[in-house]
mmCIF file of C-alpha atoms in Angstrom:
data_model
loop_
_atom_site.group_PDB
_atom_site.id
_atom_site.type_symbol
_atom_site.label_atom_id
_atom_site.label_comp_id
_atom_site.label_asym_id
_atom_site.label_seq_id
_atom_site.Cartn_x
_atom_site.Cartn_y
_atom_site.Cartn_z
ATOM 1 C CA MET J 1 5.801 -28.905 13.477
ATOM 2 C CA PRO J 2 2.166 -29.392 12.340
ATOM 3 C CA GLU J 3 1.403 -31.104 9.040
ATOM 4 C CA LEU J 4 1.652 -28.580 6.217
ATOM 5 C CA ASP J 5 -0.616 -27.906 3.266
ATOM 6 C CA ASP J 6 0.929 -27.297 -0.151
ATOM 7 C CA VAL J 7 1.001 -23.490 0.080
ATOM 8 C CA THR J 8 2.621 -23.505 3.516
ATOM 9 C CA LYS J 9 5.115 -26.184 2.542
ATOM 10 C CA GLN J 10 6.173 -24.182 -0.503
ATOM 11 C CA LEU J 11 6.798 -21.140 1.680
ATOM 12 C CA MET J 12 8.756 -23.146 4.267
ATOM 13 C CA ASP J 13 10.895 -24.867 1.641
ATOM 14 C CA ASP J 14 11.619 -21.518 0.038
ATOM 15 C CA ILE J 15 12.644 -19.919 3.330
ATOM 16 C CA GLU J 16 14.805 -22.879 4.345
ATOM 17 C CA GLU J 17 16.607 -22.913 0.995
ATOM 18 C CA ARG J 18 17.339 -19.201 1.096
ATOM 19 C CA THR J 19 18.199 -19.194 4.783
ATOM 20 C CA ARG J 20 21.007 -21.652 4.028
ATOM 21 C CA LYS J 21 22.420 -19.073 1.616
ATOM 22 C CA CYS J 22 22.040 -16.131 4.020
ATOM 23 C CA TRP J 23 25.299 -14.623 5.309
ATOM 24 C CA ASN J 24 23.559 -13.030 8.327
ATOM 25 C CA CYS J 25 25.180 -9.745 7.313
ATOM 26 C CA ASN J 26 22.058 -7.658 8.097
ATOM 27 C CA PHE J 27 22.673 -5.444 5.063
ATOM 28 C CA CYS J 28 18.986 -5.917 4.143
ATOM 29 C CA ILE J 29 17.890 -4.605 7.517
ATOM 30 C CA SER J 30 20.136 -1.553 7.245
ATOM 31 C CA VAL J 31 18.311 -0.273 4.142
ATOM 32 C CA CYS J 32 14.725 -1.172 5.085
ATOM 33 C CA PRO J 33 12.879 2.179 5.290
ATOM 34 C CA VAL J 34 10.394 0.881 7.857
ATOM 35 C CA PHE J 35 13.091 -0.648 10.081
ATOM 36 C CA LYS J 36 15.484 2.253 9.713
ATOM 37 C CA ASN J 37 13.150 5.204 10.108
ATOM 38 C CA THR J 38 9.846 4.319 11.724
ATOM 39 C CA TYR J 39 9.798 1.253 13.961
ATOM 40 C CA GLY J 40 13.296 0.069 14.749
ATOM 41 C CA PHE J 41 13.570 -3.636 15.500
ATOM 42 C CA TYR J 42 9.778 -4.016 15.631
ATOM 43 C CA SER J 43 9.629 -4.329 11.853
ATOM 44 C CA HIS J 44 12.528 -6.801 11.580
ATOM 45 C CA GLY J 45 13.648 -5.762 8.090
ATOM 46 C CA GLY J 46 13.711 -8.116 5.110
ATOM 47 C CA SER J 47 15.413 -11.172 6.637
ATOM 48 C CA GLY J 48 13.583 -10.698 9.931
ATOM 49 C CA LEU J 49 10.189 -10.855 8.241
ATOM 50 C CA THR J 50 11.068 -14.078 6.444
ATOM 51 C CA GLN J 51 12.279 -15.659 9.678
ATOM 52 C CA SER J 52 9.143 -14.480 11.495
ATOM 53 C CA LEU J 53 7.044 -16.296 8.901
ATOM 54 C CA TYR J 54 9.183 -19.418 9.248
ATOM 55 C CA TYR J 55 8.935 -19.649 13.031
ATOM 56 C CA ALA J 56 5.242 -18.747 13.042
ATOM 57 C CA VAL J 57 4.569 -21.829 10.935
ATOM 58 C CA ARG J 58 7.108 -24.071 12.659
ATOM 59 C CA TRP J 59 5.794 -23.291 16.149
ATOM 60 C CA GLY J 60 2.110 -23.223 15.185
ATOM 61 C CA LEU J 61 1.715 -19.518 15.922
ATOM 62 C CA LEU J 62 -0.682 -18.919 13.038
ATOM 63 C CA ASP J 63 -3.477 -20.080 15.320
ATOM 64 C CA GLY J 64 -2.298 -18.170 18.389
ATOM 65 C CA PRO J 65 -2.483 -14.595 19.671
ATOM 66 C CA GLU J 66 0.857 -13.778 18.042
ATOM 67 C CA ARG J 67 -0.664 -13.968 14.581
ATOM 68 C CA GLU J 68 -1.986 -10.387 14.684
ATOM 69 C CA GLU J 69 1.476 -8.983 15.384
ATOM 70 C CA LEU J 70 2.877 -11.140 12.578
ATOM 71 C CA MET J 71 0.174 -9.863 10.219
ATOM 72 C CA ASN J 72 0.867 -6.233 11.152
ATOM 73 C CA ASN J 73 4.602 -6.654 10.544
ATOM 74 C CA VAL J 74 4.254 -8.458 7.215
ATOM 75 C CA PHE J 75 1.696 -6.000 5.814
ATOM 76 C CA ARG J 76 3.651 -2.939 6.986
ATOM 77 C CA CYS J 77 6.313 -3.720 4.377
ATOM 78 C CA THR J 78 6.338 -1.110 1.607
ATOM 79 C CA THR J 79 7.626 -3.713 -0.923
ATOM 80 C CA CYS J 80 10.141 -1.070 -2.036
ATOM 81 C CA ASN J 81 12.749 -3.732 -2.974
ATOM 82 C CA ALA J 82 15.631 -2.021 -1.161
ATOM 83 C CA CYS J 83 16.481 -5.198 0.753
ATOM 84 C CA VAL J 84 16.618 -7.253 -2.450
ATOM 85 C CA ASN J 85 18.939 -4.781 -4.171
ATOM 86 C CA ARG J 86 21.288 -4.535 -1.204
ATOM 87 C CA CYS J 87 21.479 -8.321 -0.831
ATOM 88 C CA LYS J 88 22.151 -8.651 -4.562
ATOM 89 C CA ASP J 89 24.853 -5.961 -4.536
ATOM 90 C CA LEU J 90 26.721 -6.907 -1.371
ATOM 91 C CA SER J 91 25.658 -10.342 -0.177
ATOM 92 C CA ALA J 92 24.022 -13.631 -1.168
ATOM 93 C CA GLY J 93 21.448 -12.309 -3.647
ATOM 94 C CA ILE J 94 18.392 -13.700 -1.840
ATOM 95 C CA PRO J 95 15.048 -12.575 -3.379
ATOM 96 C CA LEU J 96 13.527 -11.562 -0.049
ATOM 97 C CA MET J 97 10.545 -9.823 -1.622
ATOM 98 C CA GLU J 98 9.316 -13.066 -3.163
ATOM 99 C CA ILE J 99 9.294 -14.698 0.274
ATOM 100 C CA ILE J 100 7.477 -11.771 1.894
ATOM 101 C CA GLU J 101 4.820 -11.722 -0.829
ATOM 102 C CA ARG J 102 4.431 -15.496 -0.604
ATOM 103 C CA GLY J 103 3.981 -15.090 3.145
ATOM 104 C CA ARG J 104 1.237 -12.531 2.491
ATOM 105 C CA LYS J 105 -0.540 -15.042 0.253
ATOM 106 C CA LEU J 106 -0.348 -17.613 3.045
ATOM 107 C CA LEU J 107 -1.783 -15.181 5.618
ATOM 108 C CA VAL J 108 -4.626 -14.268 3.263
ATOM 109 C CA GLU J 109 -5.386 -17.932 2.647
ATOM 110 C CA LYS J 110 -5.472 -18.497 6.423
ATOM 111 C CA SER J 111 -7.777 -15.429 6.823
ATOM 112 C CA ILE J 112 -5.156 -13.732 9.001
ATOM 113 C CA GLY J 113 -4.415 -10.805 6.705
ATOM 114 C CA PRO J 114 -4.430 -8.229 5.333
ATOM 115 C CA MET J 115 -5.187 -5.284 7.633
ATOM 116 C CA PRO J 116 -8.884 -4.320 8.044
ATOM 117 C CA ASP J 117 -8.769 -1.248 5.764
ATOM 118 C CA GLN J 118 -6.901 -3.254 3.156
ATOM 119 C CA ARG J 119 -9.605 -5.914 3.222
ATOM 120 C CA LYS J 120 -12.176 -3.238 2.399
ATOM 121 C CA VAL J 121 -10.061 -2.227 -0.586
ATOM 122 C CA LEU J 122 -10.036 -5.809 -1.870
ATOM 123 C CA GLU J 123 -13.818 -5.951 -1.469
ATOM 124 C CA SER J 124 -14.180 -2.696 -3.420
ATOM 125 C CA ILE J 125 -11.986 -3.941 -6.261
ATOM 126 C CA TYR J 126 -14.030 -7.134 -6.428
ATOM 127 C CA MET J 127 -17.355 -5.238 -6.425
ATOM 128 C CA TYR J 128 -16.536 -2.122 -8.452
ATOM 129 C CA GLY J 129 -13.310 -2.833 -10.331
ATOM 130 C CA ASN J 130 -11.512 -0.093 -8.380
ATOM 131 C CA PRO J 131 -10.378 0.510 -4.770
ATOM 132 C CA TYR J 132 -12.534 3.618 -4.271
ATOM 133 C CA THR J 133 -16.063 2.085 -4.233
ATOM 134 C CA GLN J 134 -16.862 4.217 -7.272
ATOM 135 C CA PRO J 135 -19.198 3.110 -10.082
ATOM 136 C CA GLN J 136 -17.627 2.272 -13.437
ATOM 137 C CA GLU J 137 -19.472 5.089 -15.222
ATOM 138 C CA LYS J 138 -17.528 7.694 -13.214
ATOM 139 C CA ARG J 139 -14.168 6.383 -14.391
ATOM 140 C CA LEU J 140 -14.036 8.626 -17.456
ATOM 141 C CA GLU J 141 -15.327 11.853 -15.882
ATOM 142 C CA TRP J 142 -11.763 13.231 -15.787
ATOM 143 C CA LEU J 143 -11.815 13.501 -19.594
ATOM 144 C CA LYS J 144 -14.221 16.443 -19.576
ATOM 145 C CA GLU J 145 -14.008 18.055 -23.043
ATOM 146 C CA LEU J 146 -10.983 16.043 -24.211
ATOM 147 C CA LYS J 147 -11.435 13.898 -27.320
ATOM 148 C CA VAL J 148 -9.628 10.555 -27.345
ATOM 149 C CA LYS J 149 -10.146 7.200 -29.035
ATOM 150 C CA MET J 150 -12.166 4.662 -27.071
ATOM 151 C CA LEU J 151 -10.797 1.132 -27.214
ATOM 152 C CA PRO J 152 -11.538 -1.507 -28.378
ATOM 153 C CA THR J 153 -14.437 0.039 -30.390
ATOM 154 C CA GLU J 154 -11.924 2.313 -32.096
ATOM 155 C CA LYS J 155 -8.390 1.225 -32.930
ATOM 156 C CA ALA J 156 -4.989 2.668 -31.978
ATOM 157 C CA GLU J 157 -1.381 1.558 -31.779
ATOM 158 C CA VAL J 158 -0.998 2.502 -28.111
ATOM 159 C CA VAL J 159 -3.200 1.795 -25.094
ATOM 160 C CA PHE J 160 -2.919 4.566 -22.505
ATOM 161 C CA PHE J 161 -3.705 2.733 -19.262
ATOM 162 C CA VAL J 162 -4.901 5.532 -16.993
ATOM 163 C CA GLY J 163 -5.181 3.601 -13.709
ATOM 164 C CA CYS J 164 -7.620 3.796 -10.813
ATOM 165 C CA SER J 165 -6.076 6.532 -8.686
ATOM 166 C CA THR J 166 -5.506 8.835 -11.664
ATOM 167 C CA SER J 167 -9.102 8.319 -12.775
ATOM 168 C CA TYR J 168 -10.909 8.727 -9.460
ATOM 169 C CA GLU J 169 -8.737 10.941 -7.234
ATOM 170 C CA PRO J 170 -9.652 14.579 -7.982
ATOM 171 C CA ALA J 171 -6.125 15.727 -7.095
ATOM 172 C CA LEU J 172 -4.691 13.437 -9.781
ATOM 173 C CA GLN J 173 -7.106 14.011 -12.644
ATOM 174 C CA ASN J 174 -5.030 16.900 -13.963
ATOM 175 C CA LEU J 175 -2.219 14.347 -14.337
ATOM 176 C CA ALA J 176 -4.434 12.244 -16.615
ATOM 177 C CA ARG J 177 -5.355 15.279 -18.712
ATOM 178 C CA SER J 178 -1.688 16.324 -18.895
ATOM 179 C CA LEU J 179 -0.753 12.904 -20.227
ATOM 180 C CA VAL J 180 -3.433 13.120 -22.922
ATOM 181 C CA ARG J 181 -1.971 16.451 -23.965
ATOM 182 C CA LEU J 182 1.521 14.931 -24.113
ATOM 183 C CA PHE J 183 0.370 11.963 -26.195
ATOM 184 C CA LYS J 184 -1.083 14.429 -28.686
ATOM 185 C CA PHE J 185 2.003 16.654 -28.546
ATOM 186 C CA PHE J 186 4.235 13.679 -29.379
ATOM 187 C CA GLU J 187 1.805 12.704 -32.174
ATOM 188 C CA VAL J 188 1.071 9.256 -30.759
ATOM 189 C CA ASP J 189 -1.776 7.153 -32.126
ATOM 190 C CA PHE J 190 -3.306 6.286 -28.748
ATOM 191 C CA GLY J 191 -6.573 5.497 -27.040
ATOM 192 C CA ILE J 192 -7.943 4.570 -23.637
ATOM 193 C CA LEU J 193 -10.005 1.573 -22.585
ATOM 194 C CA GLU J 194 -13.695 2.389 -22.482
ATOM 195 C CA GLU J 195 -14.185 -0.309 -19.822
ATOM 196 C CA GLU J 196 -10.841 -0.030 -18.021
ATOM 197 C CA LYS J 197 -10.636 -2.004 -14.784
ATOM 198 C CA CYS J 198 -8.101 -2.122 -11.973
ATOM 199 C CA SER J 199 -4.745 -3.641 -12.936
ATOM 200 C CA ALA J 200 -5.060 -5.661 -9.696
ATOM 201 C CA GLU J 201 -1.645 -4.454 -8.511
ATOM 202 C CA THR J 202 -2.958 -3.868 -5.007
ATOM 203 C CA VAL J 203 -4.681 -7.244 -5.086
ATOM 204 C CA ILE J 204 -1.517 -9.234 -5.786
ATOM 205 C CA ARG J 205 0.638 -7.145 -3.420
ATOM 206 C CA LEU J 206 -1.885 -7.849 -0.645
ATOM 207 C CA GLY J 207 -1.766 -11.566 -1.372
ATOM 208 C CA ASP J 208 -5.200 -12.319 -2.854
ATOM 209 C CA GLU J 209 -4.108 -14.655 -5.636
ATOM 210 C CA VAL J 210 -7.624 -15.819 -6.535
ATOM 211 C CA LEU J 211 -8.999 -12.329 -7.189
ATOM 212 C CA PHE J 212 -5.830 -11.355 -9.044
ATOM 213 C CA GLU J 213 -6.161 -14.314 -11.398
ATOM 214 C CA GLU J 214 -9.769 -13.412 -12.138
ATOM 215 C CA LEU J 215 -9.027 -9.762 -12.909
ATOM 216 C CA SER J 216 -5.795 -10.328 -14.809
ATOM 217 C CA VAL J 217 -7.395 -12.833 -17.197
ATOM 218 C CA LYS J 218 -10.133 -10.306 -18.044
ATOM 219 C CA ASN J 219 -7.608 -7.520 -18.532
ATOM 220 C CA VAL J 220 -5.425 -9.578 -20.854
ATOM 221 C CA GLU J 221 -8.465 -10.419 -22.990
ATOM 222 C CA LEU J 222 -9.430 -6.739 -23.141
ATOM 223 C CA PHE J 223 -5.926 -5.656 -24.146
ATOM 224 C CA LYS J 224 -5.878 -8.236 -26.938
ATOM 225 C CA GLU J 225 -9.225 -6.999 -28.246
ATOM 226 C CA THR J 226 -7.736 -3.545 -28.846
ATOM 227 C CA GLY J 227 -5.310 -4.793 -31.485
ATOM 228 C CA ALA J 228 -2.725 -2.353 -30.081
ATOM 229 C CA LYS J 229 0.999 -3.026 -29.947
ATOM 230 C CA THR J 230 2.012 -1.019 -26.876
ATOM 231 C CA ILE J 231 0.672 -0.348 -23.382
ATOM 232 C CA VAL J 232 1.768 2.849 -21.641
ATOM 233 C CA THR J 233 0.961 3.266 -17.949
ATOM 234 C CA THR J 234 0.630 6.277 -15.691
ATOM 235 C CA SER J 235 1.590 4.332 -12.570
ATOM 236 C CA PRO J 236 4.892 2.514 -11.970
ATOM 237 C CA HIS J 237 2.861 -0.004 -9.954
ATOM 238 C CA ASP J 238 0.678 -0.866 -12.945
ATOM 239 C CA PHE J 239 3.805 -1.033 -15.117
ATOM 240 C CA ASN J 240 5.428 -3.477 -12.700
ATOM 241 C CA THR J 241 2.321 -5.649 -12.467
ATOM 242 C CA PHE J 242 1.892 -5.861 -16.230
ATOM 243 C CA THR J 243 5.564 -6.756 -16.754
ATOM 244 C CA HIS J 244 6.140 -8.934 -13.685
ATOM 245 C CA ASP J 245 2.833 -10.493 -12.604
ATOM 246 C CA TYR J 246 0.976 -10.810 -15.928
ATOM 247 C CA LYS J 247 3.133 -13.652 -17.193
ATOM 248 C CA SER J 248 2.058 -13.618 -20.859
ATOM 249 C CA LEU J 249 1.289 -9.939 -21.469
ATOM 250 C CA LYS J 250 4.811 -8.861 -22.438
ATOM 251 C CA ASP J 251 4.874 -11.607 -25.081
ATOM 252 C CA ASN J 252 2.142 -9.755 -26.966
ATOM 253 C CA PHE J 253 2.759 -6.093 -26.064
ATOM 254 C CA GLU J 254 5.549 -3.645 -25.498
ATOM 255 C CA ILE J 255 4.903 -2.285 -21.977
ATOM 256 C CA LYS J 256 6.261 1.118 -21.004
ATOM 257 C CA HIS J 257 5.959 3.584 -18.174
ATOM 258 C CA TYR J 258 5.174 6.965 -19.644
ATOM 259 C CA THR J 259 8.545 8.478 -18.629
ATOM 260 C CA GLU J 260 10.442 5.929 -20.723
ATOM 261 C CA PHE J 261 7.939 6.169 -23.565
ATOM 262 C CA PHE J 262 8.183 9.955 -23.881
ATOM 263 C CA ALA J 263 11.940 10.082 -23.202
ATOM 264 C CA ASP J 264 12.441 7.911 -26.284
ATOM 265 C CA LYS J 265 10.512 10.464 -28.371
ATOM 266 C CA LEU J 266 11.920 13.608 -26.784
ATOM 267 C CA ASP J 267 14.775 14.512 -29.154
ATOM 268 C CA LYS J 268 12.471 15.392 -32.056
ATOM 269 C CA LYS J 269 10.173 17.574 -29.940
ATOM 270 C CA LYS J 270 12.499 19.138 -27.365
ATOM 271 C CA PRO J 271 12.729 22.551 -29.099
ATOM 272 C CA GLU J 272 8.975 23.053 -28.693
ATOM 273 C CA PHE J 273 9.208 23.335 -24.896
ATOM 274 C CA LYS J 274 9.342 27.129 -24.859
ATOM 275 C CA THR J 275 7.594 28.367 -21.737
ATOM 276 C CA GLY J 276 9.936 26.823 -19.171
ATOM 277 C CA ILE J 277 9.686 26.490 -15.409
ATOM 278 C CA ASP J 278 11.910 28.922 -13.527
ATOM 279 C CA ALA J 279 12.320 26.996 -10.271
ATOM 280 C CA ASN J 280 14.452 24.568 -8.303
ATOM 281 C CA VAL J 281 12.924 21.132 -8.884
ATOM 282 C CA THR J 282 13.920 17.939 -7.110
ATOM 283 C CA TYR J 283 12.902 14.530 -8.422
ATOM 284 C CA HIS J 284 11.569 11.859 -6.072
ATOM 285 C CA ASP J 285 12.294 8.447 -7.614
ATOM 286 C CA PRO J 286 9.303 6.101 -7.228
ATOM 287 C CA CYS J 287 10.505 2.759 -5.873
ATOM 288 C CA TYR J 288 8.688 0.786 -8.557
ATOM 289 C CA LEU J 289 10.671 2.646 -11.218
ATOM 290 C CA SER J 290 14.094 2.967 -9.614
ATOM 291 C CA LYS J 291 14.462 0.079 -7.172
ATOM 292 C CA HIS J 292 12.392 -2.477 -9.086
ATOM 293 C CA HIS J 293 13.234 -1.641 -12.706
ATOM 294 C CA GLY J 294 16.255 0.655 -12.749
ATOM 295 C CA ILE J 295 14.345 3.401 -14.586
ATOM 296 C CA ILE J 296 16.336 6.365 -13.372
ATOM 297 C CA ASP J 297 17.585 8.441 -16.290
ATOM 298 C CA ALA J 298 14.396 8.747 -18.389
ATOM 299 C CA PRO J 299 12.460 10.886 -15.870
ATOM 300 C CA ARG J 300 15.476 13.173 -15.420
ATOM 301 C CA LYS J 301 15.887 13.485 -19.182
ATOM 302 C CA LEU J 302 12.321 14.815 -19.409
ATOM 303 C CA LEU J 303 12.876 17.343 -16.626
ATOM 304 C CA LYS J 304 16.192 18.543 -18.064
ATOM 305 C CA ALA J 305 14.469 19.238 -21.387
ATOM 306 C CA ILE J 306 12.419 22.033 -19.813
ATOM 307 C CA PRO J 307 14.012 25.489 -20.116
ATOM 308 C CA LYS J 308 14.983 27.367 -16.927
ATOM 309 C CA LEU J 309 14.247 24.335 -14.729
ATOM 310 C CA ASN J 310 17.059 23.740 -12.248
ATOM 311 C CA LEU J 311 17.173 20.070 -11.233
ATOM 312 C CA VAL J 312 18.562 19.572 -7.727
ATOM 313 C CA GLU J 313 19.053 16.154 -6.134
ATOM 314 C CA MET J 314 18.054 15.161 -2.612
ATOM 315 C CA LYS J 315 20.623 13.297 -0.512
ATOM 316 C CA LEU J 316 18.776 9.995 -1.119
ATOM 317 C CA ASN J 317 18.136 9.620 -4.825
ATOM 318 C CA ARG J 318 18.092 7.273 -7.798
ATOM 319 C CA ARG J 319 18.126 3.616 -6.657
ATOM 320 C CA ASP J 320 18.955 4.722 -3.102
ATOM 321 C CA ASN J 321 15.878 6.912 -2.801
ATOM 322 C CA LEU J 322 13.752 7.076 0.336
ATOM 323 C CA CYS J 323 10.406 5.313 -0.159
ATOM 324 C CA CYS J 324 7.311 7.521 0.173
ATOM 325 C CA GLY J 325 5.614 4.817 2.261
ATOM 326 C CA GLY J 326 2.633 4.139 -0.013
ATOM 327 C CA GLY J 327 3.595 0.854 -1.678
ATOM 328 C CA GLY J 328 2.663 -2.687 -0.743
ATOM 329 C CA GLY J 329 -0.944 -1.746 -0.023
ATOM 330 C CA ARG J 330 -0.015 0.864 2.600
ATOM 331 C CA MET J 331 -1.567 3.540 0.410
ATOM 332 C CA PHE J 332 -5.009 2.421 1.557
ATOM 333 C CA THR J 333 -4.555 2.167 5.319
ATOM 334 C CA GLU J 334 -3.328 4.351 8.160
ATOM 335 C CA ILE J 335 -0.028 3.056 9.560
ATOM 336 C CA GLU J 336 0.994 4.218 13.043
ATOM 337 C CA GLU J 337 4.590 5.390 12.804
ATOM 338 C CA GLU J 338 6.994 7.341 14.927
ATOM 339 C CA ALA J 339 8.125 9.198 11.803
ATOM 340 C CA ARG J 340 6.313 9.096 8.480
ATOM 341 C CA LEU J 341 8.461 8.378 5.455
ATOM 342 C CA SER J 342 6.583 10.942 3.353
ATOM 343 C CA ASP J 343 7.197 13.658 5.967
ATOM 344 C CA MET J 344 10.901 12.827 5.982
ATOM 345 C CA ARG J 345 11.018 12.985 2.198
ATOM 346 C CA VAL J 346 9.463 16.452 2.095
ATOM 347 C CA GLY J 347 12.024 17.523 4.685
ATOM 348 C CA GLN J 348 14.830 16.303 2.419
ATOM 349 C CA ALA J 349 13.374 18.289 -0.478
ATOM 350 C CA LEU J 350 13.280 21.455 1.625
ATOM 351 C CA GLU J 351 16.927 20.901 2.575
ATOM 352 C CA VAL J 352 17.987 21.412 -1.061
ATOM 353 C CA ASP J 353 15.766 24.498 -1.418
ATOM 354 C CA ALA J 354 13.418 22.852 -3.899
ATOM 355 C CA LYS J 355 10.202 24.651 -4.767
ATOM 356 C CA ILE J 356 8.717 21.661 -6.583
ATOM 357 C CA ILE J 357 8.930 17.945 -5.784
ATOM 358 C CA ALA J 358 8.541 16.170 -9.107
ATOM 359 C CA THR J 359 7.527 12.544 -9.207
ATOM 360 C CA ALA J 360 6.187 10.053 -11.722
ATOM 361 C CA CYS J 361 3.822 7.987 -9.588
ATOM 362 C CA PRO J 362 0.243 8.783 -8.547
ATOM 363 C CA TRP J 363 0.727 7.258 -5.101
ATOM 364 C CA CYS J 364 3.948 9.166 -4.451
ATOM 365 C CA HIS J 365 2.046 12.283 -5.513
ATOM 366 C CA ILE J 366 -0.682 11.653 -2.934
ATOM 367 C CA MET J 367 1.652 10.635 -0.102
ATOM 368 C CA LEU J 368 3.974 13.605 -0.584
ATOM 369 C CA SER J 369 1.114 16.083 -1.103
ATOM 370 C CA ASN J 370 -0.450 14.924 2.165
ATOM 371 C CA ALA J 371 2.907 15.393 3.879
ATOM 372 C CA VAL J 372 3.236 18.936 2.513
ATOM 373 C CA ARG J 373 -0.219 19.709 3.910
ATOM 374 C CA ASP J 374 0.380 18.043 7.286
ATOM 375 C CA LEU J 375 3.755 19.759 7.732
ATOM 376 C CA LYS J 376 2.106 23.076 6.798
ATOM 377 C CA VAL J 377 4.719 23.970 4.188
ATOM 378 C CA ASP J 378 2.226 24.539 1.350
ATOM 379 C CA GLY J 379 3.613 27.989 0.635
ATOM 380 C CA LYS J 380 7.203 26.763 0.436
ATOM 381 C CA ILE J 381 6.942 23.706 -1.774
ATOM 382 C CA GLN J 382 4.461 21.838 -3.975
ATOM 383 C CA VAL J 383 4.223 18.372 -5.503
ATOM 384 C CA MET J 384 3.776 17.921 -9.257
ATOM 385 C CA ASP J 385 4.018 14.970 -11.579
ATOM 386 C CA ILE J 386 6.565 15.209 -14.391
ATOM 387 C CA ALA J 387 3.699 15.042 -16.898
ATOM 388 C CA GLU J 388 2.053 18.073 -15.290
ATOM 389 C CA ILE J 389 5.332 20.002 -15.386
ATOM 390 C CA MET J 390 5.865 19.138 -19.049
ATOM 391 C CA ALA J 391 2.317 20.081 -20.012
ATOM 392 C CA GLN J 392 2.698 23.394 -18.203
ATOM 393 C CA ALA J 393 5.982 24.046 -20.033
ATOM 394 C CA LEU J 394 4.136 23.758 -23.357
#
């Protein structure tokens, strides 16, 4: 085996330690959405990816023609966390996701990954502070006529972190406006960051540790300048990054996804939802709420508060939900698949006669909306965020 640098040695030591604990039960592989539904053995599943990284280093394959296939496999992972949960529940409890993400960092350091489209996204975040190559001054255009406090010039108890996709994607801007309406409805003293930048979630998931450190330090300083006590996010991915990857942020702030935040305030305001939604609604659990953080009941509590709404469950739900396929940086690149996860998910929603797929994640919204369009079932079913449904019910 070639002489190892510190980063590679750390990865190898980690894999060797956890491989000794592995029962070789293959439970992790059985729940991997990519392995199970799109590529078969080509994707290897959780334990297969870690072993691929191990042998690539041990046999010196990082400098050979095999490295492109390794890169494709490692960056196809949706980082949904299903393998980690299954291993924890039924086997040795190996944190496979940590190894996969550490492997991504190694491949980035060796200039092997990520995929070409994902590299462009990293460049855009570095240049513009967002993955859409959009100038900063366009970030607040979604506000239109809405009046909100601008932080840190003004002061508020709660920072509403809007997020890049919700700010720049036209199809998601109604979600941002719906959330503003809900903050006001629940009488929350809130504001948004006048100079909001990317949370760097995509950056750290794609393995660029240097850029993540640069952006996260700036964001922490900006949050502290606001004097706020709480950060509420639109995206589960931003919520996860702030709680998991920003090591010191939760020491200074309470960090909430909006579904938890509003569910805690619902009892006092529930009677004011009068309009109702007379339809079968199924809820698609975002992986970064359900699988990563166990946030399962709060979104359903919000939906059940709406009169006439009939909540129906798909066959894969709660922590056993089917991933939409957009996590882990896949949102920003085209992945060749025999069957798209988002298409399968829409099919499962149609099976329970749902007219609305509700979700609580901007990326799930985009992935599932694209699937509805591609499957040409626009007239049968639509995708809405819980915040949009609640705002409409007011």
